[in-house]
Each structure stands twice: as structure tokens, then as C-alpha cells.
PDB file of N, CA and C and ligand atoms in Angstrom:
ATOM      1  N   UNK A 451     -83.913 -56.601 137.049  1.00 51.00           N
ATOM      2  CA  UNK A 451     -83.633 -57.328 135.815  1.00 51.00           C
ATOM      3  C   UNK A 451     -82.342 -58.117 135.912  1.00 51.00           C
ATOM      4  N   UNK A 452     -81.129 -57.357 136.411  1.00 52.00           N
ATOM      5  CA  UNK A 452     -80.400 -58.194 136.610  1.00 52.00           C
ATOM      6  C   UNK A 452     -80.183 -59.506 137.235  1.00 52.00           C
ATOM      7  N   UNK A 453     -81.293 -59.617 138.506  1.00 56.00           N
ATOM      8  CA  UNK A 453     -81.272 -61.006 138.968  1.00 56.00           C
ATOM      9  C   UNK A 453     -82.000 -61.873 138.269  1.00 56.00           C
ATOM     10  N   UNK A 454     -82.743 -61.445 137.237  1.00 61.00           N
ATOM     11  CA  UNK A 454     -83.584 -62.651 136.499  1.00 61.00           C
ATOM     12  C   UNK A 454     -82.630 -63.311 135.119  1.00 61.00           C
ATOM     13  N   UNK A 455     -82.660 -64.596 135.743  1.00 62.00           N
ATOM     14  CA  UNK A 455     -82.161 -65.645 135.125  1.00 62.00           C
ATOM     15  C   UNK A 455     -82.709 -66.316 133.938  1.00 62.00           C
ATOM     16  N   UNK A 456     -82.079 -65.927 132.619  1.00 60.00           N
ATOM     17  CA  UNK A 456     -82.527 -66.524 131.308  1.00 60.00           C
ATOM     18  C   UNK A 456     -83.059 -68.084 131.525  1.00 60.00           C
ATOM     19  N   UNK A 457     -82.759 -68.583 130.239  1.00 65.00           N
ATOM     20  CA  UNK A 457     -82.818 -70.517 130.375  1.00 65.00           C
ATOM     21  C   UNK A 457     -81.269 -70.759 130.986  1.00 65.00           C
ATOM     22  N   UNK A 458     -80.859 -72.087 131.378  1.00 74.00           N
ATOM     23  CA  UNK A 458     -79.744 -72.216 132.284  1.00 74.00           C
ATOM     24  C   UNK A 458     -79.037 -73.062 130.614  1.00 74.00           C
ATOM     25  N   UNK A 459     -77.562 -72.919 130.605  1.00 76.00           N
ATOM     26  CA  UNK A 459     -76.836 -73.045 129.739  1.00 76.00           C
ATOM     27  C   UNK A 459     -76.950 -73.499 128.319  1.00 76.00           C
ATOM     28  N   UNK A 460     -77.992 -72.108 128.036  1.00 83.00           N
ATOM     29  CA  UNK A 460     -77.889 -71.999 126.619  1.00 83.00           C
ATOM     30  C   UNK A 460     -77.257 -70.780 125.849  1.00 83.00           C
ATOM     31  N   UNK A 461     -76.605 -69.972 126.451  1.00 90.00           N
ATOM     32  CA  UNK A 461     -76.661 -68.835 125.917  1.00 90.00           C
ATOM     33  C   UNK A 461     -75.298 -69.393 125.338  1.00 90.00           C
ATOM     34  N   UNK A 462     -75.148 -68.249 124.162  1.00 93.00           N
ATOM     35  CA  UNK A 462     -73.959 -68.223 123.112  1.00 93.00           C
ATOM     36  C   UNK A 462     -72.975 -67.535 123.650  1.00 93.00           C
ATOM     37  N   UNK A 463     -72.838 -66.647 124.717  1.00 96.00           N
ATOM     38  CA  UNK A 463     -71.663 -65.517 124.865  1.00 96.00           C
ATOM     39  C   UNK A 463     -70.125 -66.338 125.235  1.00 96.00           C
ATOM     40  N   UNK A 464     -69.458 -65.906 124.400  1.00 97.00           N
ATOM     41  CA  UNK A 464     -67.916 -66.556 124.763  1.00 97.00           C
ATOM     42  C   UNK A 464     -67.153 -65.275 125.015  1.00 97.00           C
ATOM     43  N   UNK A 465     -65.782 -65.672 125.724  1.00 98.00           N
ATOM     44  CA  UNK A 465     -65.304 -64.366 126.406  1.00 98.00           C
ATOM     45  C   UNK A 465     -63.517 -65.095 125.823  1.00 98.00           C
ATOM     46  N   UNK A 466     -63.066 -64.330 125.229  1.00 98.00           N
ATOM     47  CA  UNK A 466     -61.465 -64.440 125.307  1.00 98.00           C
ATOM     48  C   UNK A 466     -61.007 -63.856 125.951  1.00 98.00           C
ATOM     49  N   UNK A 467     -60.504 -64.303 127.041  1.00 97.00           N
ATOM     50  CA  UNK A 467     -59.569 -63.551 128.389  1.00 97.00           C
ATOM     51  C   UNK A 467     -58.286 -62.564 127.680  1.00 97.00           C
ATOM     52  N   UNK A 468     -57.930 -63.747 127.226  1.00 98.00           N
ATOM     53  CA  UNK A 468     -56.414 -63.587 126.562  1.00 98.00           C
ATOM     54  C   UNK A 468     -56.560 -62.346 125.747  1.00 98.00           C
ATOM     55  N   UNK A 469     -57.367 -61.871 124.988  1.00 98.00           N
ATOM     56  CA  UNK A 469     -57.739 -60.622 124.276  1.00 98.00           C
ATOM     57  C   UNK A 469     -57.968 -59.598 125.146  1.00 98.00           C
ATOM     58  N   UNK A 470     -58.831 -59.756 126.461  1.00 98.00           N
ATOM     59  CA  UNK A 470     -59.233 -58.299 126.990  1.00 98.00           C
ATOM     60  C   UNK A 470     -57.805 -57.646 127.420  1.00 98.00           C
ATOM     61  N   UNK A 471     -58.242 -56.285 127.279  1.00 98.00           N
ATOM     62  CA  UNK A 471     -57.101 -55.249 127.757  1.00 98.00           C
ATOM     63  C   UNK A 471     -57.599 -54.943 128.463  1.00 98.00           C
ATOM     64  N   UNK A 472     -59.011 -55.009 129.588  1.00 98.00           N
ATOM     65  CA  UNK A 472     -59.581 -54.226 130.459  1.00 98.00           C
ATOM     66  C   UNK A 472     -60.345 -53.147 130.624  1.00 98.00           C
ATOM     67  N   UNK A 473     -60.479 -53.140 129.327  1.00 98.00           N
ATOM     68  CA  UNK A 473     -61.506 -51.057 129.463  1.00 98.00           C
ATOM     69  C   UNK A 473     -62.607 -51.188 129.953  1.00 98.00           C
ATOM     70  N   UNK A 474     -63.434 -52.497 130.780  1.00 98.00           N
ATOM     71  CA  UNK A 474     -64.336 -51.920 131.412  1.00 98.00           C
ATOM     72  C   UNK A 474     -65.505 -52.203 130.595  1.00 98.00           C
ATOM     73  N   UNK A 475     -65.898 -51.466 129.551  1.00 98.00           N
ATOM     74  CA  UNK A 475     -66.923 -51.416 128.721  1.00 98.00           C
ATOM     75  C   UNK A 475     -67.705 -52.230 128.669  1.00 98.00           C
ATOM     76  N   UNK A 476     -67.404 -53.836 128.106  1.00 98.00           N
ATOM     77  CA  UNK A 476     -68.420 -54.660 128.526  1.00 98.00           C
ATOM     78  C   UNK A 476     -68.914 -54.986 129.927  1.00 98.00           C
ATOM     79  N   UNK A 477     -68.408 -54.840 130.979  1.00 98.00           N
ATOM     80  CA  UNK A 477     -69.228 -54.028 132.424  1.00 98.00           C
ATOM     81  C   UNK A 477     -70.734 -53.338 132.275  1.00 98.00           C
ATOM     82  N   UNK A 478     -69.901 -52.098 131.376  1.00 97.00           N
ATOM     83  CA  UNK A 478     -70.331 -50.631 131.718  1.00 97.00           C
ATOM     84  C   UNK A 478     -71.806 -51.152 130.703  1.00 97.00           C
ATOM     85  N   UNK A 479     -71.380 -51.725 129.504  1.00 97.00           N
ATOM     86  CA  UNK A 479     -73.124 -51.238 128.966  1.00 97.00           C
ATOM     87  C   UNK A 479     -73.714 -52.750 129.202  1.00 97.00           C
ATOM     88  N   UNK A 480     -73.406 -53.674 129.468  1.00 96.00           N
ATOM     89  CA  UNK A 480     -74.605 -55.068 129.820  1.00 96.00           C
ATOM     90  C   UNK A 480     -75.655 -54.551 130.572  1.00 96.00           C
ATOM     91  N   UNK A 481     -76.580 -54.720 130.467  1.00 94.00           N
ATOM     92  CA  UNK A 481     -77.824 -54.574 131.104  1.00 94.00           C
ATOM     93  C   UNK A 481     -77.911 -55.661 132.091  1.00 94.00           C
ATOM     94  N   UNK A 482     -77.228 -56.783 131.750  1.00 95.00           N
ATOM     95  CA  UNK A 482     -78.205 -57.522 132.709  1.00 95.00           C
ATOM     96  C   UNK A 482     -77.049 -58.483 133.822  1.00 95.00           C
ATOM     97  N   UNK A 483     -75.552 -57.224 134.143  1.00 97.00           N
ATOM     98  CA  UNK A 483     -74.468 -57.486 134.753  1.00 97.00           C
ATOM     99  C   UNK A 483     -74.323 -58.844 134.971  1.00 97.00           C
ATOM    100  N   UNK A 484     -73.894 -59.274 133.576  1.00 97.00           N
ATOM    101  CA  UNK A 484     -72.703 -60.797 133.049  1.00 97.00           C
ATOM    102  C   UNK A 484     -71.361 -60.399 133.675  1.00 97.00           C
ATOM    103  N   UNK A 485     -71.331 -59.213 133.791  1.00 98.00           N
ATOM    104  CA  UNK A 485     -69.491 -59.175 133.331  1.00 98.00           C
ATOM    105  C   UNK A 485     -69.120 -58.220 134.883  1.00 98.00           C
ATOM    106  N   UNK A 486     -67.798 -59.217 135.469  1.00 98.00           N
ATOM    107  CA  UNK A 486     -67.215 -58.096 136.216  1.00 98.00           C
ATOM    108  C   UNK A 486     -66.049 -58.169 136.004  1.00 98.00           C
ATOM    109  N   UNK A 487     -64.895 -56.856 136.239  1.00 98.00           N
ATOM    110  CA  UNK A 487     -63.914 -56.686 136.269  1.00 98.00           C
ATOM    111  C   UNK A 487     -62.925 -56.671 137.523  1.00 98.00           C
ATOM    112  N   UNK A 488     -61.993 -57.495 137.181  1.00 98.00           N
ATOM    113  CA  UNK A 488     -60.645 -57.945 138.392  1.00 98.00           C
ATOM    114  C   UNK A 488     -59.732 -58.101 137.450  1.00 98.00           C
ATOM    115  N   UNK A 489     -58.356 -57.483 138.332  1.00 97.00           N
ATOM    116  CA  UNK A 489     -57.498 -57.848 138.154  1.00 97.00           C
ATOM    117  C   UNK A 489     -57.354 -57.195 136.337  1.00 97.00           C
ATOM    118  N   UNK A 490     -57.882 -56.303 136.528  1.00 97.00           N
ATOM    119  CA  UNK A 490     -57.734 -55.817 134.908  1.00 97.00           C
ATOM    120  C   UNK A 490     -58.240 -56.585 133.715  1.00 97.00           C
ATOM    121  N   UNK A 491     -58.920 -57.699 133.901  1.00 98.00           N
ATOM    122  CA  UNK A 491     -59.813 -58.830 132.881  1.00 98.00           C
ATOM    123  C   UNK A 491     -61.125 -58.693 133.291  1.00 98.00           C
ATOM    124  N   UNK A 492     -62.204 -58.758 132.050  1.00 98.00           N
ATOM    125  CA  UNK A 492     -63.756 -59.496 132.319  1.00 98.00           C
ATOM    126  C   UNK A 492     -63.379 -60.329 132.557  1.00 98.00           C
ATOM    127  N   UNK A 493     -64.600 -60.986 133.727  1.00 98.00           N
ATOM    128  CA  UNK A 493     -64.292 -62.360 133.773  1.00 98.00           C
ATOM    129  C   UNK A 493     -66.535 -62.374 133.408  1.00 98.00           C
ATOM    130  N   UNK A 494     -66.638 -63.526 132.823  1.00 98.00           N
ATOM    131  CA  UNK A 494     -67.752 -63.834 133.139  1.00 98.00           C
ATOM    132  C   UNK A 494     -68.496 -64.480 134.238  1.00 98.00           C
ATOM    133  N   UNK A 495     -69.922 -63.503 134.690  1.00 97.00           N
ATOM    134  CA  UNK A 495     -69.749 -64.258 136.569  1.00 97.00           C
ATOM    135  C   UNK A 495     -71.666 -64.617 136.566  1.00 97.00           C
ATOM    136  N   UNK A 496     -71.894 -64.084 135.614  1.00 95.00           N
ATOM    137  CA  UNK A 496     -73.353 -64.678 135.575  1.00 95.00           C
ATOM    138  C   UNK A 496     -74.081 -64.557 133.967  1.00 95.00           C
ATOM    139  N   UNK A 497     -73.343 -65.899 133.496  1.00 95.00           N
ATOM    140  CA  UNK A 497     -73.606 -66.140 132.355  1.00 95.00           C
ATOM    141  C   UNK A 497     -75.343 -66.417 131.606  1.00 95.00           C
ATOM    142  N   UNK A 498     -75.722 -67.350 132.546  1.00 93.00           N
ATOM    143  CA  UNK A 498     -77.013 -67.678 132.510  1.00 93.00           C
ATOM    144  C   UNK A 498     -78.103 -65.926 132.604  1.00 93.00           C
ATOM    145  N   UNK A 499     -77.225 -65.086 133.101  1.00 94.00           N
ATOM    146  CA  UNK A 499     -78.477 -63.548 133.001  1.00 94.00           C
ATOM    147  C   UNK A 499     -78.428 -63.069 131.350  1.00 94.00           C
ATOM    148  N   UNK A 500     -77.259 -63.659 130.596  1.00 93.00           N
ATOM    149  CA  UNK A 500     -76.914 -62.748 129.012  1.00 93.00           C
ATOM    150  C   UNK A 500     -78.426 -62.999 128.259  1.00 93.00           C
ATOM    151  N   UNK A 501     -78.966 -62.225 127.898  1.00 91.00           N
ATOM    152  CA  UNK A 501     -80.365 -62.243 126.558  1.00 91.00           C
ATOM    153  C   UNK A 501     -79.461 -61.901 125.523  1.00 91.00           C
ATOM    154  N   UNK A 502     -78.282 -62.191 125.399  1.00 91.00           N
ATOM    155  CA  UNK A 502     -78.005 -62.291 123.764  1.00 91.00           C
ATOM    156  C   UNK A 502     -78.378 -61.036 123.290  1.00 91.00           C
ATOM    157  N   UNK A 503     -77.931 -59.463 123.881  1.00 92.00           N
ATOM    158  CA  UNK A 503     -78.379 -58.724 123.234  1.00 92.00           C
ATOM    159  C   UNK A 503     -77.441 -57.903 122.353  1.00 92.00           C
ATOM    160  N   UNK A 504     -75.972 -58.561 122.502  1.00 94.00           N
ATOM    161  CA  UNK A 504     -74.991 -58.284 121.735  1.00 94.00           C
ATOM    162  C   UNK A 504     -74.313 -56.938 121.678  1.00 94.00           C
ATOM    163  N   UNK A 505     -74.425 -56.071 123.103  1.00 95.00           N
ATOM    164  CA  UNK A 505     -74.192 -54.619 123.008  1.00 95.00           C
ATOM    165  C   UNK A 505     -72.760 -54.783 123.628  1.00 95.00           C
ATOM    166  N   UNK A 506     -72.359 -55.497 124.708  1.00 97.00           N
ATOM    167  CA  UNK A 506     -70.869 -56.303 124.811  1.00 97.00           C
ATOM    168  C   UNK A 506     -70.224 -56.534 123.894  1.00 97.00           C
ATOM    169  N   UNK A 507     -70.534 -56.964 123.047  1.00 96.00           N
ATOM    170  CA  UNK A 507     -69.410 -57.512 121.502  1.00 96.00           C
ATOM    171  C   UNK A 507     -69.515 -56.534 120.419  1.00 96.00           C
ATOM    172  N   UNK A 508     -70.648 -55.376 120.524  1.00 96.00           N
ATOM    173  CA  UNK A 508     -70.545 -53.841 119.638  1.00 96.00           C
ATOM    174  C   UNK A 508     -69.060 -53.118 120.557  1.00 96.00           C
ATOM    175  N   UNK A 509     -69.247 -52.982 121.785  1.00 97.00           N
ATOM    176  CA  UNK A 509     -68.501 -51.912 122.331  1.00 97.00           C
ATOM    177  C   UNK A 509     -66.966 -52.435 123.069  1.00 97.00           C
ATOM    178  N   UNK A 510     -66.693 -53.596 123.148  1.00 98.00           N
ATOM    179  CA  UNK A 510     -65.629 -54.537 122.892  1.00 98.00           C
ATOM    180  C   UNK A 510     -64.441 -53.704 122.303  1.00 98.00           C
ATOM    181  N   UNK A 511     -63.502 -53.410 122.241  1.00 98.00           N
ATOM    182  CA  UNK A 511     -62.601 -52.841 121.340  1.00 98.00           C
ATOM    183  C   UNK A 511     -61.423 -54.027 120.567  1.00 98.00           C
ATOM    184  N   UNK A 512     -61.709 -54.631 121.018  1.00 98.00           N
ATOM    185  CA  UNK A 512     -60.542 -55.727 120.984  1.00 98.00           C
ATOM    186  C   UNK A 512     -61.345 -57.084 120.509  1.00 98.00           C
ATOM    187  N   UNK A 513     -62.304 -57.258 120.288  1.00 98.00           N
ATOM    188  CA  UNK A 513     -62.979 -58.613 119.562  1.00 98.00           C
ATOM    189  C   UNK A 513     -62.809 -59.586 120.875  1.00 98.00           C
ATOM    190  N   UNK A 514     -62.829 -59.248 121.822  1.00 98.00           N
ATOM    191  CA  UNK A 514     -62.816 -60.301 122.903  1.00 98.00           C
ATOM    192  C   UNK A 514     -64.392 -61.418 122.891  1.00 98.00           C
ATOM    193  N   UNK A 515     -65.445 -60.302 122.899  1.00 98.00           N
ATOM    194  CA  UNK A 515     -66.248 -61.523 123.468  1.00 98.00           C
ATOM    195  C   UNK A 515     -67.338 -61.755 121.813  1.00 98.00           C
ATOM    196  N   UNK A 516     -67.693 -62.896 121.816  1.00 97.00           N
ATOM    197  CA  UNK A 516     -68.628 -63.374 120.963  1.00 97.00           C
ATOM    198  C   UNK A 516     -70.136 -63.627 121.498  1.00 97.00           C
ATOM    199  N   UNK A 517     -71.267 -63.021 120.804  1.00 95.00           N
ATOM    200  CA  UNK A 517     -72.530 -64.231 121.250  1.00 95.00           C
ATOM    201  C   UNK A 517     -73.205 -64.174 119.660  1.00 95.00           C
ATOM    202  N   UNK A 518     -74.010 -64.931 119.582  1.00 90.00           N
ATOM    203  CA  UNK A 518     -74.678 -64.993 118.445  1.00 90.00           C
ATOM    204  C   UNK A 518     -76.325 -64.509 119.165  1.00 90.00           C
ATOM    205  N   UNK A 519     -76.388 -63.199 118.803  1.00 82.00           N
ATOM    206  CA  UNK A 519     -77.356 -62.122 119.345  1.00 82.00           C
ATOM    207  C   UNK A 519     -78.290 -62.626 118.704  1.00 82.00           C
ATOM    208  N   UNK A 520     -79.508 -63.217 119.395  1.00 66.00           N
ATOM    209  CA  UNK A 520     -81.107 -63.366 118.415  1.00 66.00           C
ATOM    210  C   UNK A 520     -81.371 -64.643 117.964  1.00 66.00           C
ATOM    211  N   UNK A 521     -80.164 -65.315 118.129  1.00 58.00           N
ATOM    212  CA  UNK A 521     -80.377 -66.429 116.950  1.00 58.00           C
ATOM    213  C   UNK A 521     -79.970 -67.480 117.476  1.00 58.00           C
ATOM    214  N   UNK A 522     -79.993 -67.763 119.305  1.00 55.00           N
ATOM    215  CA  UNK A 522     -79.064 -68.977 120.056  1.00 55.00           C
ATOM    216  C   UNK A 522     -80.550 -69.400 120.489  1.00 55.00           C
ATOM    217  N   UNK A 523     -80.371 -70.980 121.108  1.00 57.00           N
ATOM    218  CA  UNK A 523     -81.192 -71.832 121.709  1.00 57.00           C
ATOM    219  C   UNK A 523     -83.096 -71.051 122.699  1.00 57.00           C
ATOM    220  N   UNK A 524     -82.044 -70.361 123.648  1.00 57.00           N
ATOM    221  CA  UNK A 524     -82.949 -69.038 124.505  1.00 57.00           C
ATOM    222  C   UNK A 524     -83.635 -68.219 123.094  1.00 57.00           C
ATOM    223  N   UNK A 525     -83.452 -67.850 122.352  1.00 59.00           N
ATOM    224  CA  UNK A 525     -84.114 -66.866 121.785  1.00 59.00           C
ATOM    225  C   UNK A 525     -85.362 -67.579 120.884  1.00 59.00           C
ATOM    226  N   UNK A 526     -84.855 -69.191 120.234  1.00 62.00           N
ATOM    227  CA  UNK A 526     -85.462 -69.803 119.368  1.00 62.00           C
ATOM    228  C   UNK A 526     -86.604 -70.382 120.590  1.00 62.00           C
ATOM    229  N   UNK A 527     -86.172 -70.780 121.742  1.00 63.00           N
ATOM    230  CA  UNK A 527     -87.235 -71.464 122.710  1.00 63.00           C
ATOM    231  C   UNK A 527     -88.468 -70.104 123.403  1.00 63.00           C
ATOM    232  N   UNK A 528     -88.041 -69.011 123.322  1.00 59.00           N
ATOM    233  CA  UNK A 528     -88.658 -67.549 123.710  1.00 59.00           C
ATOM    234  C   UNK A 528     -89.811 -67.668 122.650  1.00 59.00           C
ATOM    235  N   UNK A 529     -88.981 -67.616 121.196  1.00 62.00           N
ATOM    236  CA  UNK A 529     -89.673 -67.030 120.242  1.00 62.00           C
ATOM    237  C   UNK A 529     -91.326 -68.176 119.961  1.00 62.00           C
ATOM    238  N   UNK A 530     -90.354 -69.326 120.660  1.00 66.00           N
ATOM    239  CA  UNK A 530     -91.986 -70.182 120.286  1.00 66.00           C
ATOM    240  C   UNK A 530     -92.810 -70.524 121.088  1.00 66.00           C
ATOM    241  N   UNK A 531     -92.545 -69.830 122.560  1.00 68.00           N
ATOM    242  CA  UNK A 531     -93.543 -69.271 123.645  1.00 68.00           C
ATOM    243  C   UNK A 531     -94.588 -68.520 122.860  1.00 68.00           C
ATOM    244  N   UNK A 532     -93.776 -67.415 122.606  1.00 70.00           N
ATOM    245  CA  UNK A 532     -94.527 -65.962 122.110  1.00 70.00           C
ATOM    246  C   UNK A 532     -96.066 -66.680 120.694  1.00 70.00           C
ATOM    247  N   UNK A 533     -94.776 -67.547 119.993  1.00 74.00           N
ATOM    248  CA  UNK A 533     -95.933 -67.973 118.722  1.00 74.00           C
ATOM    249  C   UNK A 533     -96.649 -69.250 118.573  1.00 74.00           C
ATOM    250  N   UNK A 534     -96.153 -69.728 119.625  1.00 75.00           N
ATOM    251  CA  UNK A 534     -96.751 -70.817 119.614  1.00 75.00           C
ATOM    252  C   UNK A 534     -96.203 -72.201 118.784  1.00 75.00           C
ATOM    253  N   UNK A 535     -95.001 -71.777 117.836  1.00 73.00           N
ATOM    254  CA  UNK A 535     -94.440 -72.654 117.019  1.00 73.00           C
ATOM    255  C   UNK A 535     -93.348 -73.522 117.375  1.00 73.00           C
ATOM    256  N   UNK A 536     -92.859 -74.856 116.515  1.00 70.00           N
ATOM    257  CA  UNK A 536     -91.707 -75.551 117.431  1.00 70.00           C
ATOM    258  C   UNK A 536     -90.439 -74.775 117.380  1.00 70.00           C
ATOM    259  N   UNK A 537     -89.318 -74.428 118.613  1.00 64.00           N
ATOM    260  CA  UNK A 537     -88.462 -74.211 118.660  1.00 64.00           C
ATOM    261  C   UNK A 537     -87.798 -74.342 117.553  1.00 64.00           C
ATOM    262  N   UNK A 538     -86.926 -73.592 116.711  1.00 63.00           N
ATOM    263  CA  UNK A 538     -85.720 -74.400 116.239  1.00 63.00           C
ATOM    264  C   UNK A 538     -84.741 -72.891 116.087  1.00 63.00           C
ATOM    265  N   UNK A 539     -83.392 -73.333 116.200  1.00 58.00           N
ATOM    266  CA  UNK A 539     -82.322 -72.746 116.405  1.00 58.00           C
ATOM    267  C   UNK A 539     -80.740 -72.803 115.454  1.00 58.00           C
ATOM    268  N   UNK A 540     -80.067 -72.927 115.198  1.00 54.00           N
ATOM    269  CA  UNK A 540     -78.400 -72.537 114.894  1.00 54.00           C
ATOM    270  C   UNK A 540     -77.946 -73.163 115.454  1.00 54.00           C
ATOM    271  N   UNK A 541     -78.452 -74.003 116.412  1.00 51.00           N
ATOM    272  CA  UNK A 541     -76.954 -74.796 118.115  1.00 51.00           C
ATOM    273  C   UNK A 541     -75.986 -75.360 116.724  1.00 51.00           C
ATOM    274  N   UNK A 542     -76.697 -76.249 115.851  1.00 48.00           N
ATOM    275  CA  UNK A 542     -75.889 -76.948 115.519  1.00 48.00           C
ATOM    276  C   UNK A 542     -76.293 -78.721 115.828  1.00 48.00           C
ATOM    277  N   UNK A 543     -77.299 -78.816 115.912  1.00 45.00           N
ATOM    278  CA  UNK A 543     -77.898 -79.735 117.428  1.00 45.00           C
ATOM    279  C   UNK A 543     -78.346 -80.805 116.050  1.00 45.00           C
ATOM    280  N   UNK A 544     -78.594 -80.472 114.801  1.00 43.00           N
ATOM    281  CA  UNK A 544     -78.756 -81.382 114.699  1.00 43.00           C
ATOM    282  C   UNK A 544     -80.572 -81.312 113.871  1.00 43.00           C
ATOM    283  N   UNK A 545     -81.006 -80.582 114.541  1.00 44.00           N
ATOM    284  CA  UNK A 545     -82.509 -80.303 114.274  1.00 44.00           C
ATOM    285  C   UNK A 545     -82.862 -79.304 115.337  1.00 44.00           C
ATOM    286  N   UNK A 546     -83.774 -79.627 115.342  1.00 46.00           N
ATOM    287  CA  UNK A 546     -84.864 -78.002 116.796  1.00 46.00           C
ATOM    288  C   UNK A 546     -84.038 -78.662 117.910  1.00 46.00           C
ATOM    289  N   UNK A 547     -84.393 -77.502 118.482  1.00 47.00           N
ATOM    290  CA  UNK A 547     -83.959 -77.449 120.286  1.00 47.00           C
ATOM    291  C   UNK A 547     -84.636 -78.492 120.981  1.00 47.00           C
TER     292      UNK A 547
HETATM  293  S1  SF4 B1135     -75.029 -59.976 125.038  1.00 86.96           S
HETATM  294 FE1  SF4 B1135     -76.049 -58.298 126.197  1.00 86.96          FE
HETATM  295  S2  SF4 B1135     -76.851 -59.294 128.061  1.00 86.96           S
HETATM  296 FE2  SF4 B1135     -75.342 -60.698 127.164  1.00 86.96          FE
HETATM  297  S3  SF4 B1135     -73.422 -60.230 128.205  1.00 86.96           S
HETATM  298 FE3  SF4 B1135     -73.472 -59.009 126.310  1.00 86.96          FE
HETATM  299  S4  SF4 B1135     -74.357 -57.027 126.918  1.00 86.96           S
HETATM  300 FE4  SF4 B1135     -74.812 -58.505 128.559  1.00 86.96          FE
HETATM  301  S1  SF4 B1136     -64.947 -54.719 126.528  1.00 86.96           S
HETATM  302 FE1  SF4 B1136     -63.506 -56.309 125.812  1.00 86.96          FE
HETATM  303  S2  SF4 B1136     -61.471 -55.507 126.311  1.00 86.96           S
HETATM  304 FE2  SF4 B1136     -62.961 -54.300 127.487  1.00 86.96          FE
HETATM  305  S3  SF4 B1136     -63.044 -55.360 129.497  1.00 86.96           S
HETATM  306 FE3  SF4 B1136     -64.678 -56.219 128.220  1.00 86.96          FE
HETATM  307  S4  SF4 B1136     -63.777 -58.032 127.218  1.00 86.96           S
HETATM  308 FE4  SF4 B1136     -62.096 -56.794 128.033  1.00 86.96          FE
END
């Protein structure tokens, strides 16, 4: 799972460096290893794997990272695989994806 690659730069996850203190955590529970640790910071190293499942920004202690879980570009273009309906999303874009 980890090597499978979402859609390529749509995902929502933002990372404030400047905030992490290092605990690791968003490491420890991603499923789908976004996040490694150096030098005592996440850094983000495979952005394009995040499904937006938002368990990084629950266990975060420090409000470092953001995604908008469920509700970004990837999830609205997924959801209208599944139903058959037109994409549309939150980007901000303007209208549908
Ligand atoms: S939202 Fe989920 S998949 Fe994406 S980086 Fe966070 S824990 Fe990993
Ligand atoms: S969970 Fe937050 S504070 Fe901990 S390493 Fe990740 S970004 Fe940094």
C-alpha cells in the first residue's frame, strides 16, 4: 500500500516545519509512509501516497500538519469513479475539478 500512488498533486496535506518538535507520531501512525523523520523534523517525502485520511493531524501534538480529510480534489475525483457523477470538490477552483 505504501508504494501505491494516489492522483499526482492534489492532495491537501500541509506540514509546518517550524511547529514540529519531533515526536515521531505522524511517522508512526500514516499508513501510507508520507512522513519521515531527520534531524528531529517531519519532513514530507511522499506526498502524492497521503489518502487524506487525517490520522497525522489527530495525533500531531503541536497542530503542525493540516489536510482537509475527505473533502480535497482525490477524494471528489474517487468519489465519482465509484458513482458515476461529475467530480466536484472545495479546491477553491472555481467550479468541479
Ligand atoms: S492524512 Fe493519512 S495518509 Fe495522509 S499523511 Fe496523514 S496519516 Fe498519512
Ligand atoms: S506529529 Fe507533529 S510534532 Fe510530531 S513529528 Fe509529526 S509534525 Fe512533528
Amino acid at each position: 500500500m505504501a508504494h501505491q500512488k494516489y492522483l499526482k498533486n492534489v492532495v491537501t496535506l500541509k506540514l509546518e516545519q517550524e511547529k514540529c518538535v519531533g515526536c515521531g507520531l505522524c511517522a508512526i501512525v500514516c499508513p501510507r509512509a508520507v512522513f519521515k523523520i531527520e534531524d528531529d523534523l517531519a519532513w514530507i517525502t511522499a506526498l502524492d501516497n497521503c489518502m487524506e485520511c487525517g490520522a497525522c493531524v489527530g495525533n500531531c501534538p503541536v497542530g503542525a500538519i493540516t489536510v482537509h480529510a475527505g473533502v480535497g480534489c482525490a477524494s471528489a475525483i474517487i468519489h465519482s469513479w465509484l458513482t458515476g457523477d461529475e467530480p466536484s470538490c472545495d479546491c477553491g477552483g472555481g467550479g468541479n475539478c
